Steps between C-alpha positions, in 0.01 A plus 500: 500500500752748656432869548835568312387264168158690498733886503714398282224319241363875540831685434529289187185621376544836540831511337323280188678200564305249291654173529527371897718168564354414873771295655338285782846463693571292807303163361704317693340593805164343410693201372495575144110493488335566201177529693632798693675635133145494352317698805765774551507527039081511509506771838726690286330467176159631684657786653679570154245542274403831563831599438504420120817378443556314136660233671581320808788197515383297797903275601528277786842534679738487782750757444702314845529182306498631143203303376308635204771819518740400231468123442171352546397320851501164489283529855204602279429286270110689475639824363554537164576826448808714458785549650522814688846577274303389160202733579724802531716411254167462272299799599485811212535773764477770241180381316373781345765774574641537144113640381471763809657860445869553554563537857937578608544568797870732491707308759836706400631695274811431307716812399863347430594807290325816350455319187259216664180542705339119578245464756505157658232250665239205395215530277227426705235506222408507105806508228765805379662488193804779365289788358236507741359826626445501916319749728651549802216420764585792798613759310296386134832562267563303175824306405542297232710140589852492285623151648390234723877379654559237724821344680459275172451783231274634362150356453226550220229541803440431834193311646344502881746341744839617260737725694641749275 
């Protein structure tokens, strides 16, 4: 196993990443060997364990050739797994996010006249509805949310990945 799979395995966990897809790239240079697949997925799952993730997507692929990528290889008839496309394309990245406390991170704030004060940037956790009360977390002042506007209007909430 590389040096760099085993950092970044540990970056993951300390940022609570749960869910790890390990894409075992370059199968084409061992000939598009399951046996080799199987060694590299079992050496990672070892190493792994300690790590606690919820859960770890072992795909088979050749990024040079695009097997297993977006369509699936027809060089591997042993995997039967997903793609590497339908695993992302699957994976519920904010599990859990909705039931934490509101985190929103201020990434601008939006003053197009004196009668308008908006302050802009993604939810990055729990829910906020119109009406809510919000402390400040530097400074530890209230405010109470009047609108939650978007490019699209306005919204009856906002959830943990909406940019508002």
């Amino acid at each position: 196993m590389l040096t760099q799979t085993r950092r970044h395995s540990y970056i993951c966990a300390l940022l609570g990443i749960k869910h790890v897809v390990l894409a075992v790239n370059k199968i084409d240079l061992a000939e598009f060997s399951g046996e080799r697949f199987h060694h590299i997925v079992a050496d990672y799952l070892g190493f792994a364990e300690a790590l606690k993730f919820t859960s770890i997507t072992s795909i088979a692929l050749s990024a040079r050739y695009g097997d297993n990528v977006v369509h699936r290889s027809e060089r591997m008839g042993w995997y039967e797994g997903p793609t590497l496309i339908e695993q992302l394309e699957t994976l519920d990245v904010g599990e859990g996010l909705d039931a934490k406390p509101l985190r929103f991170p201020v990434q601008w704030v939006n003053r197009p006249n004196a009668d308008f004060r908006g302050f802009s940037g993604t939810v990055a956790s729990g829910v906020v509805q119109p009406g809510d009360r919000l402390v400040v977390a530097v400074s530890g002042r209230e405010s109470k949310v009047e609108r939650i506007v978007t490019a699209d209007g306005d919204l009856p909430e906002a959830r943990a990945g909406d940019a508002v």
